[in-house]
Amino acid sequence: MKRFLKVIKKTFVVLLSLILIMVIIGYFYTKQPQFGALPEGKRLELVKQSVHYKNGKFRNLEEKPVISPGHNFITEIWKSLVETYPNTEPVDVLPSVKTNLKSIPPDHNVIVWFGHSSFFLQLDGVKILVDPVFSGKASPLPWGVKAYKGSDIYTVADMPEIDYMLLSHDHYDHLDYETVKALQAKVKFVICGLGAGAHYEKWGYQPQQIIEKDWGDKLEVRPGFAIYAENTHHAGGRGFTDSQALWLSFFIQSPSMNIYYSGDGGYSDRFKKIAAKYPPVDWAIMECGQYNEAWQSVHELPEEVALATTELKAKNLLPVHHSKFTLARHPWNEPLNRIYTLSQSKDYRLATPMIGEIVRLDDHTQSFNQWWKNIK
């Protein structure tokens, strides 16, 4: 019996030692630059002044669990790690268009989508780049999530000079260290949530380049052109400490038109409130992908995307957050198939461009193909 207890004790010590070693390795690994930085000093004091920062972290307007009722966190982790699901990424190379962004006339109002949630917007001569990820990955780990074949054809070198780079939140599939660091010389200003400026400053951006906003804040770009930071129901974080940088959606109001970008987040009544607060939405750029009923509190299902677009009273819908990275268990093309079917009976027009295809925002007659239909 004593010998048995000694074996158990020795095994326990070994396991505890291994866990301690892994924690130490993990701690030092997260000190690498791609993990960014936490707000401190004056930035942290500004964070603490926000009414949305409570008990050491930013909070959603409505507190609710990430995992939906009827689902179990451990079970969901197990499913993701052990079980396999069909068609979660394409076998074929995705079709795309390599548009010369630098040659687009400045008086053309356009969007060029780069896959997932990255897109270039030129509106009334202002050049805006949103959530750019050009490194080919959505993870800080070398073996992490990789971009689909054909979906990563754009690089930082392809970008023109950018007036404003917008960040919805600091998760890796939206804030990419390699991309953002390489863009620094091309970007005049960054607009991000409170606290997120710490990442940019660590990566070489000058304080005067960084504009941090709380929900409801406004930035006057020029007369008649404003960018508003609005709320969404999500979270943030890049290391062991979560939600130290605020997550945003954006309402962009220009002399020509109004554009709303949802960022990531589950369905809430914010869409009705946006419609009531701002002028009519001409284009809604909505998260539609990487969802699951187990975590729909933080990522909308396609049915909720269609409903939200209707509640926004938007004239046009451009679905994003799909066709580049596998971050959920659904088939890679399911978001497009579902939103296409759901949109047939709606008042808004659905735009489904290929990666790199120019979307002419003023052209109400532009048509889009179901480019994903014959892709395996």
GROMACS .gro file of C-alpha atoms in nm:
model
  376
    1MET     CA    1   0.000   0.000   0.000
    2LYS     CA    2   0.282   0.237   0.090
    3ARG     CA    3   0.451   0.161  -0.240
    4PHE     CA    4   0.129   0.233  -0.427
    5LEU     CA    5   0.090   0.566  -0.248
    6LYS     CA    6   0.450   0.655  -0.334
    7VAL     CA    7   0.381   0.586  -0.704
    8ILE     CA    8   0.066   0.800  -0.691
    9LYS     CA    9   0.255   1.080  -0.516
   10LYS     CA   10   0.540   1.063  -0.767
   11THR     CA   11   0.297   1.065  -1.059
   12PHE     CA   12   0.114   1.364  -0.912
   13VAL     CA   13   0.442   1.554  -0.866
   14VAL     CA   14   0.545   1.479  -1.226
   15LEU     CA   15   0.208   1.594  -1.363
   16LEU     CA   16   0.214   1.906  -1.149
   17SER     CA   17   0.567   1.981  -1.267
   18LEU     CA   18   0.466   1.936  -1.631
   19ILE     CA   19   0.168   2.168  -1.585
   20LEU     CA   20   0.391   2.427  -1.417
   21ILE     CA   21   0.644   2.403  -1.700
   22MET     CA   22   0.368   2.447  -1.959
   23VAL     CA   23   0.233   2.752  -1.774
   24ILE     CA   24   0.581   2.906  -1.759
   25ILE     CA   25   0.642   2.837  -2.130
   26GLY     CA   26   0.300   2.977  -2.214
   27TYR     CA   27   0.363   3.290  -2.008
   28PHE     CA   28   0.691   3.368  -2.179
   29TYR     CA   29   0.553   3.277  -2.522
   30THR     CA   30   0.276   3.536  -2.481
   31LYS     CA   31   0.544   3.800  -2.426
   32GLN     CA   32   0.624   3.785  -2.797
   33PRO     CA   33   0.523   4.101  -2.987
   34GLN     CA   34   0.232   3.944  -3.181
   35PHE     CA   35   0.034   3.920  -2.857
   36GLY     CA   36   0.030   4.298  -2.829
   37ALA     CA   37   0.010   4.489  -2.502
   38LEU     CA   38  -0.234   4.572  -2.226
   39PRO     CA   39  -0.330   4.933  -2.157
   40GLU     CA   40  -0.132   5.097  -1.881
   41GLY     CA   41  -0.057   5.443  -1.744
   42LYS     CA   42  -0.271   5.724  -1.889
   43ARG     CA   43  -0.433   5.485  -2.137
   44LEU     CA   44  -0.548   5.259  -1.855
   45GLU     CA   45  -0.686   5.558  -1.665
   46LEU     CA   46  -0.893   5.654  -1.971
   47VAL     CA   47  -1.015   5.295  -1.997
   48LYS     CA   48  -1.125   5.298  -1.635
   49GLN     CA   49  -1.326   5.616  -1.693
   50SER     CA   50  -1.552   5.436  -1.941
   51VAL     CA   51  -1.893   5.338  -1.804
   52HIS     CA   52  -1.852   5.013  -2.001
   53TYR     CA   53  -1.542   4.909  -1.803
   54LYS     CA   54  -1.649   4.737  -1.482
   55ASN     CA   55  -1.465   4.514  -1.234
   56GLY     CA   56  -1.145   4.506  -1.435
   57LYS     CA   57  -1.277   4.447  -1.789
   58PHE     CA   58  -1.505   4.584  -2.058
   59ARG     CA   59  -1.863   4.453  -2.049
   60ASN     CA   60  -2.144   4.416  -2.299
   61LEU     CA   61  -2.454   4.628  -2.252
   62GLU     CA   62  -2.645   4.313  -2.164
   63GLU     CA   63  -2.465   4.047  -1.962
   64LYS     CA   64  -2.533   3.694  -2.088
   65PRO     CA   65  -2.330   3.372  -2.109
   66VAL     CA   66  -2.116   3.306  -2.415
   67ILE     CA   67  -2.238   2.945  -2.432
   68SER     CA   68  -2.610   2.923  -2.507
   69PRO     CA   69  -2.851   2.747  -2.270
   70GLY     CA   70  -2.865   2.375  -2.340
   71HIS     CA   71  -2.498   2.363  -2.443
   72ASN     CA   72  -2.190   2.281  -2.238
   73PHE     CA   73  -1.853   2.457  -2.268
   74ILE     CA   74  -1.646   2.141  -2.210
   75THR     CA   75  -1.857   1.946  -2.460
   76GLU     CA   76  -1.810   2.216  -2.723
   77ILE     CA   77  -1.433   2.218  -2.672
   78TRP     CA   78  -1.430   1.838  -2.701
   79LYS     CA   79  -1.628   1.847  -3.025
   80SER     CA   80  -1.392   2.102  -3.176
   81LEU     CA   81  -1.079   1.908  -3.077
   82VAL     CA   82  -1.185   1.549  -3.140
   83GLU     CA   83  -1.479   1.527  -3.378
   84THR     CA   84  -1.450   1.588  -3.752
   85TYR     CA   85  -1.696   1.779  -3.968
   86PRO     CA   86  -1.732   1.767  -4.347
   87ASN     CA   87  -1.646   2.043  -4.592
   88THR     CA   88  -1.521   2.292  -4.333
   89GLU     CA   89  -1.271   2.425  -4.585
   90PRO     CA   90  -1.260   2.419  -4.966
   91VAL     CA   91  -1.041   2.174  -5.156
   92ASP     CA   92  -1.032   2.394  -5.466
   93VAL     CA   93  -0.855   2.726  -5.499
   94LEU     CA   94  -1.108   3.003  -5.441
   95PRO     CA   95  -1.167   3.233  -5.740
   96SER     CA   96  -1.059   3.592  -5.691
   97VAL     CA   97  -0.981   3.918  -5.871
   98LYS     CA   98  -0.658   4.115  -5.826
   99THR     CA   99  -0.775   4.475  -5.844
  100ASN     CA  100  -0.517   4.753  -5.861
  101LEU     CA  101  -0.637   4.955  -5.562
  102LYS     CA  102  -0.390   5.234  -5.630
  103SER     CA  103  -0.543   5.311  -5.971
  104ILE     CA  104  -0.906   5.347  -5.857
  105PRO     CA  105  -1.014   5.706  -5.937
  106PRO     CA  106  -1.055   5.906  -5.615
  107ASP     CA  107  -1.412   6.006  -5.703
  108HIS     CA  108  -1.526   5.642  -5.724
  109ASN     CA  109  -1.713   5.507  -5.422
  110VAL     CA  110  -1.612   5.140  -5.389
  111ILE     CA  111  -1.559   4.847  -5.156
  112VAL     CA  112  -1.307   4.572  -5.222
  113TRP     CA  113  -1.340   4.271  -4.992
  114PHE     CA  114  -1.029   4.061  -4.914
  115GLY     CA  115  -1.200   3.763  -4.748
  116HIS     CA  116  -1.313   3.720  -4.387
  117SER     CA  117  -1.373   4.073  -4.247
  118SER     CA  118  -1.095   4.262  -4.425
  119PHE     CA  119  -1.202   4.524  -4.678
  120PHE     CA  120  -1.096   4.847  -4.845
  121LEU     CA  121  -1.350   5.128  -4.862
  122GLN     CA  122  -1.313   5.442  -5.070
  123LEU     CA  123  -1.588   5.691  -5.000
  124ASP     CA  124  -1.598   6.053  -5.118
  125GLY     CA  125  -1.221   6.042  -5.167
  126VAL     CA  126  -1.146   5.907  -4.817
  127LYS     CA  127  -0.954   5.579  -4.813
  128ILE     CA  128  -1.044   5.342  -4.528
  129LEU     CA  129  -0.901   4.998  -4.452
  130VAL     CA  130  -1.092   4.774  -4.210
  131ASP     CA  131  -0.962   4.479  -4.003
  132PRO     CA  132  -0.680   4.393  -4.248
  133VAL     CA  133  -0.530   4.043  -4.225
  134PHE     CA  134  -0.275   3.967  -4.499
  135SER     CA  135  -0.040   3.725  -4.321
  136GLY     CA  136  -0.230   3.416  -4.434
  137LYS     CA  137  -0.318   3.311  -4.081
  138ALA     CA  138  -0.564   3.386  -3.802
  139SER     CA  139  -0.357   3.266  -3.509
  140PRO     CA  140  -0.040   3.366  -3.323
  141LEU     CA  141   0.072   3.002  -3.331
  142PRO     CA  142   0.283   2.871  -3.623
  143TRP     CA  143   0.051   2.570  -3.668
  144GLY     CA  144  -0.269   2.774  -3.624
  145VAL     CA  145  -0.556   2.855  -3.859
  146LYS     CA  146  -0.441   2.916  -4.217
  147ALA     CA  147  -0.613   3.100  -4.503
  148TYR     CA  148  -0.786   2.899  -4.777
  149LYS     CA  149  -0.605   2.855  -5.107
  150GLY     CA  150  -0.670   3.156  -5.328
  151SER     CA  151  -0.812   3.371  -5.048
  152ASP     CA  152  -0.487   3.544  -4.955
  153ILE     CA  153  -0.383   3.711  -5.279
  154TYR     CA  154  -0.345   4.065  -5.140
  155THR     CA  155  -0.045   4.197  -4.950
  156VAL     CA  156   0.046   4.518  -4.771
  157ALA     CA  157   0.235   4.624  -5.086
  158ASP     CA  158  -0.097   4.624  -5.276
  159MET     CA  159  -0.250   4.882  -5.042
  160PRO     CA  160  -0.262   5.251  -5.132
  161GLU     CA  161  -0.204   5.525  -4.877
  162ILE     CA  162  -0.474   5.484  -4.611
  163ASP     CA  163  -0.645   5.778  -4.440
  164TYR     CA  164  -0.810   5.572  -4.165
  165MET     CA  165  -0.756   5.213  -4.060
  166LEU     CA  166  -1.049   5.083  -3.854
  167LEU     CA  167  -1.032   4.802  -3.599
  168SER     CA  168  -1.350   4.633  -3.478
  169HIS     CA  169  -1.176   4.434  -3.201
  170ASP     CA  170  -0.842   4.282  -3.112
  171HIS     CA  171  -0.897   3.910  -3.183
  172TYR     CA  172  -0.632   3.759  -3.410
  173ASP     CA  173  -0.859   3.717  -3.713
  174HIS     CA  174  -0.918   4.095  -3.714
  175LEU     CA  175  -0.597   4.242  -3.570
  176ASP     CA  176  -0.298   4.081  -3.739
  177TYR     CA  177   0.043   4.174  -3.603
  178GLU     CA  178   0.243   4.120  -3.923
  179THR     CA  179  -0.006   4.311  -4.138
  180VAL     CA  180  -0.054   4.603  -3.902
  181LYS     CA  181   0.317   4.647  -3.837
  182ALA     CA  182   0.394   4.649  -4.210
  183LEU     CA  183   0.116   4.903  -4.277
  184GLN     CA  184   0.238   5.165  -4.031
  185ALA     CA  185   0.407   5.387  -4.290
  186LYS     CA  186   0.098   5.383  -4.515
  187VAL     CA  187  -0.162   5.466  -4.249
  188LYS     CA  188  -0.238   5.821  -4.137
  189PHE     CA  189  -0.470   5.732  -3.848
  190VAL     CA  190  -0.601   5.423  -3.668
  191ILE     CA  191  -0.949   5.424  -3.512
  192CYS     CA  192  -0.996   5.154  -3.249
  193GLY     CA  193  -1.172   5.086  -2.921
  194LEU     CA  194  -1.047   5.216  -2.587
  195GLY     CA  195  -0.742   5.020  -2.477
  196ALA     CA  196  -0.658   4.876  -2.819
  197GLY     CA  197  -0.412   5.157  -2.887
  198ALA     CA  198  -0.166   4.975  -2.661
  199HIS     CA  199  -0.118   4.711  -2.931
  200TYR     CA  200  -0.045   4.968  -3.201
  201GLU     CA  201   0.194   5.167  -2.984
  202LYS     CA  202   0.386   4.851  -2.896
  203TRP     CA  203   0.413   4.776  -3.268
  204GLY     CA  204   0.567   5.111  -3.360
  205TYR     CA  205   0.270   5.341  -3.425
  206GLN     CA  206   0.305   5.697  -3.302
  207PRO     CA  207   0.058   5.818  -3.037
  208GLN     CA  208  -0.069   6.088  -3.274
  209GLN     CA  209  -0.171   5.816  -3.523
  210ILE     CA  210  -0.394   5.636  -3.273
  211ILE     CA  211  -0.754   5.744  -3.208
  212GLU     CA  212  -0.926   5.538  -2.936
  213LYS     CA  213  -1.304   5.558  -2.904
  214ASP     CA  214  -1.582   5.454  -2.669
  215TRP     CA  215  -1.932   5.354  -2.778
  216GLY     CA  216  -2.121   5.656  -2.904
  217ASP     CA  217  -1.809   5.863  -2.981
  218LYS     CA  218  -1.778   6.057  -3.306
  219LEU     CA  219  -1.480   6.148  -3.524
  220GLU     CA  220  -1.532   6.436  -3.768
  221VAL     CA  221  -1.323   6.341  -4.070
  222ARG     CA  222  -1.416   6.648  -4.270
  223PRO     CA  223  -1.730   6.864  -4.306
  224GLY     CA  224  -2.022   6.629  -4.367
  225PHE     CA  225  -1.810   6.316  -4.316
  226ALA     CA  226  -1.804   6.145  -3.976
  227ILE     CA  227  -1.717   5.804  -3.833
  228TYR     CA  228  -1.909   5.691  -3.525
  229ALA     CA  229  -1.797   5.414  -3.289
  230GLU     CA  230  -2.094   5.202  -3.184
  231ASN     CA  231  -2.152   4.897  -2.967
  232THR     CA  232  -2.177   4.530  -3.047
  233HIS     CA  233  -2.217   4.218  -2.829
  234HIS     CA  234  -1.882   4.045  -2.830
  235ALA     CA  235  -1.551   4.039  -2.638
  236GLY     CA  236  -1.180   4.096  -2.693
  237GLY     CA  237  -0.840   3.968  -2.590
  238ARG     CA  238  -0.510   3.827  -2.717
  239GLY     CA  239  -0.357   3.656  -2.415
  240PHE     CA  240  -0.458   3.530  -2.073
  241THR     CA  241  -0.633   3.858  -1.985
  242ASP     CA  242  -0.949   3.920  -2.184
  243SER     CA  243  -1.164   4.223  -2.271
  244GLN     CA  244  -0.908   4.494  -2.192
  245ALA     CA  245  -0.975   4.662  -2.529
  246LEU     CA  246  -1.325   4.763  -2.635
  247TRP     CA  247  -1.498   4.600  -2.935
  248LEU     CA  248  -1.676   4.822  -3.188
  249SER     CA  249  -1.912   4.848  -3.479
  250PHE     CA  250  -1.892   5.156  -3.703
  251PHE     CA  251  -2.142   5.393  -3.863
  252ILE     CA  252  -1.978   5.590  -4.145
  253GLN     CA  253  -2.172   5.897  -4.258
  254SER     CA  254  -2.046   6.073  -4.569
  255PRO     CA  255  -2.198   6.333  -4.801
  256SER     CA  256  -2.277   6.055  -5.052
  257MET     CA  257  -2.406   5.769  -4.837
  258ASN     CA  258  -2.416   5.594  -4.502
  259ILE     CA  259  -2.238   5.266  -4.429
  260TYR     CA  260  -2.267   5.044  -4.122
  261TYR     CA  261  -2.010   4.777  -4.035
  262SER     CA  262  -2.133   4.538  -3.767
  263GLY     CA  263  -1.798   4.403  -3.648
  264ASP     CA  264  -1.834   4.070  -3.467
  265GLY     CA  265  -2.120   4.013  -3.226
  266GLY     CA  266  -2.439   3.829  -3.147
  267TYR     CA  267  -2.786   3.954  -3.226
  268SER     CA  268  -2.934   4.227  -3.004
  269ASP     CA  269  -3.168   4.525  -3.031
  270ARG     CA  270  -2.878   4.748  -3.138
  271PHE     CA  271  -2.979   4.728  -3.502
  272LYS     CA  272  -3.318   4.884  -3.436
  273LYS     CA  273  -3.144   5.152  -3.229
  274ILE     CA  274  -2.893   5.225  -3.505
  275ALA     CA  275  -3.180   5.267  -3.753
  276ALA     CA  276  -3.353   5.508  -3.514
  277LYS     CA  277  -3.037   5.704  -3.427
  278TYR     CA  278  -2.879   5.760  -3.769
  279PRO     CA  279  -2.982   5.847  -4.124
  280PRO     CA  280  -3.086   5.554  -4.351
  281VAL     CA  281  -2.822   5.286  -4.407
  282ASP     CA  282  -2.722   5.249  -4.771
  283TRP     CA  283  -2.483   4.958  -4.717
  284ALA     CA  284  -2.473   4.717  -4.424
  285ILE     CA  285  -2.150   4.517  -4.401
  286MET     CA  286  -2.249   4.234  -4.169
  287GLU     CA  287  -2.071   3.949  -3.996
  288CYS     CA  288  -2.204   3.622  -4.144
  289GLY     CA  289  -1.987   3.320  -4.074
  290GLN     CA  290  -1.796   3.129  -3.802
  291TYR     CA  291  -2.118   3.077  -3.606
  292ASN     CA  292  -2.272   2.798  -3.403
  293GLU     CA  293  -2.592   2.773  -3.202
  294ALA     CA  294  -2.374   2.703  -2.899
  295TRP     CA  295  -2.214   3.048  -2.917
  296GLN     CA  296  -2.473   3.255  -3.105
  297SER     CA  297  -2.468   3.510  -2.822
  298VAL     CA  298  -2.140   3.640  -2.969
  299HIS     CA  299  -2.176   3.545  -3.339
  300GLU     CA  300  -2.498   3.585  -3.535
  301LEU     CA  301  -2.659   3.299  -3.725
  302PRO     CA  302  -2.748   3.376  -4.090
  303GLU     CA  303  -3.116   3.407  -3.998
  304GLU     CA  304  -3.021   3.675  -3.747
  305VAL     CA  305  -2.806   3.852  -4.005
  306ALA     CA  306  -3.103   3.876  -4.240
  307LEU     CA  307  -3.327   3.998  -3.957
  308ALA     CA  308  -3.070   4.253  -3.839
  309THR     CA  309  -3.025   4.390  -4.192
  310THR     CA  310  -3.400   4.431  -4.218
  311GLU     CA  311  -3.412   4.607  -3.880
  312LEU     CA  312  -3.135   4.840  -3.995
  313LYS     CA  313  -3.358   4.920  -4.296
  314ALA     CA  314  -3.046   4.885  -4.508
  315LYS     CA  315  -3.072   4.908  -4.885
  316ASN     CA  316  -2.780   4.671  -4.949
  317LEU     CA  317  -2.615   4.386  -4.760
  318LEU     CA  318  -2.253   4.274  -4.797
  319PRO     CA  319  -2.193   3.965  -4.577
  320VAL     CA  320  -1.838   3.916  -4.444
  321HIS     CA  321  -1.653   3.698  -4.191
  322HIS     CA  322  -1.648   3.396  -4.424
  323SER     CA  323  -1.450   3.230  -4.706
  324LYS     CA  324  -1.099   3.266  -4.567
  325PHE     CA  325  -1.055   3.095  -4.229
  326THR     CA  326  -1.222   2.797  -4.061
  327LEU     CA  327  -1.311   2.913  -3.711
  328ALA     CA  328  -1.633   2.714  -3.669
  329ARG     CA  329  -1.770   2.369  -3.755
  330HIS     CA  330  -2.013   2.457  -4.034
  331PRO     CA  331  -1.931   2.392  -4.404
  332TRP     CA  332  -1.720   2.677  -4.538
  333ASN     CA  333  -1.983   2.777  -4.798
  334GLU     CA  334  -2.285   2.746  -4.570
  335PRO     CA  335  -2.293   3.116  -4.469
  336LEU     CA  336  -2.322   3.221  -4.833
  337ASN     CA  337  -2.579   2.954  -4.918
  338ARG     CA  338  -2.797   3.040  -4.621
  339ILE     CA  339  -2.782   3.419  -4.651
  340TYR     CA  340  -2.847   3.393  -5.025
  341THR     CA  341  -3.165   3.190  -4.966
  342LEU     CA  342  -3.279   3.406  -4.675
  343SER     CA  343  -3.230   3.728  -4.873
  344GLN     CA  344  -3.452   3.637  -5.166
  345SER     CA  345  -3.765   3.764  -4.993
  346LYS     CA  346  -3.611   4.069  -4.827
  347ASP     CA  347  -3.625   4.437  -4.926
  348TYR     CA  348  -3.248   4.477  -4.930
  349ARG     CA  349  -3.017   4.381  -5.219
  350LEU     CA  350  -2.756   4.114  -5.146
  351ALA     CA  351  -2.400   4.166  -5.274
  352THR     CA  352  -2.177   3.857  -5.294
  353PRO     CA  353  -1.853   3.967  -5.461
  354MET     CA  354  -1.553   3.745  -5.511
  355ILE     CA  355  -1.243   3.833  -5.313
  356GLY     CA  356  -1.091   4.140  -5.479
  357GLU     CA  357  -1.393   4.221  -5.696
  358ILE     CA  358  -1.486   4.590  -5.699
  359VAL     CA  359  -1.827   4.666  -5.549
  360ARG     CA  360  -1.949   4.993  -5.701
  361LEU     CA  361  -2.144   5.151  -5.419
  362ASP     CA  362  -2.330   5.398  -5.643
  363ASP     CA  363  -2.426   5.138  -5.904
  364HIS     CA  364  -2.765   4.995  -5.816
  365THR     CA  365  -2.762   4.773  -6.126
  366GLN     CA  366  -2.439   4.583  -6.048
  367SER     CA  367  -2.504   4.210  -6.026
  368PHE     CA  368  -2.308   3.941  -5.844
  369ASN     CA  369  -2.261   3.573  -5.923
  370GLN     CA  370  -2.291   3.279  -5.685
  371TRP     CA  371  -1.918   3.222  -5.731
  372TRP     CA  372  -1.903   2.962  -5.449
  373LYS     CA  373  -2.155   2.721  -5.606
  374ASN     CA  374  -1.916   2.500  -5.802
  375ILE     CA  375  -1.627   2.510  -5.558
  376LYS     CA  376  -1.544   2.182  -5.386
   0.00000   0.00000   0.00000
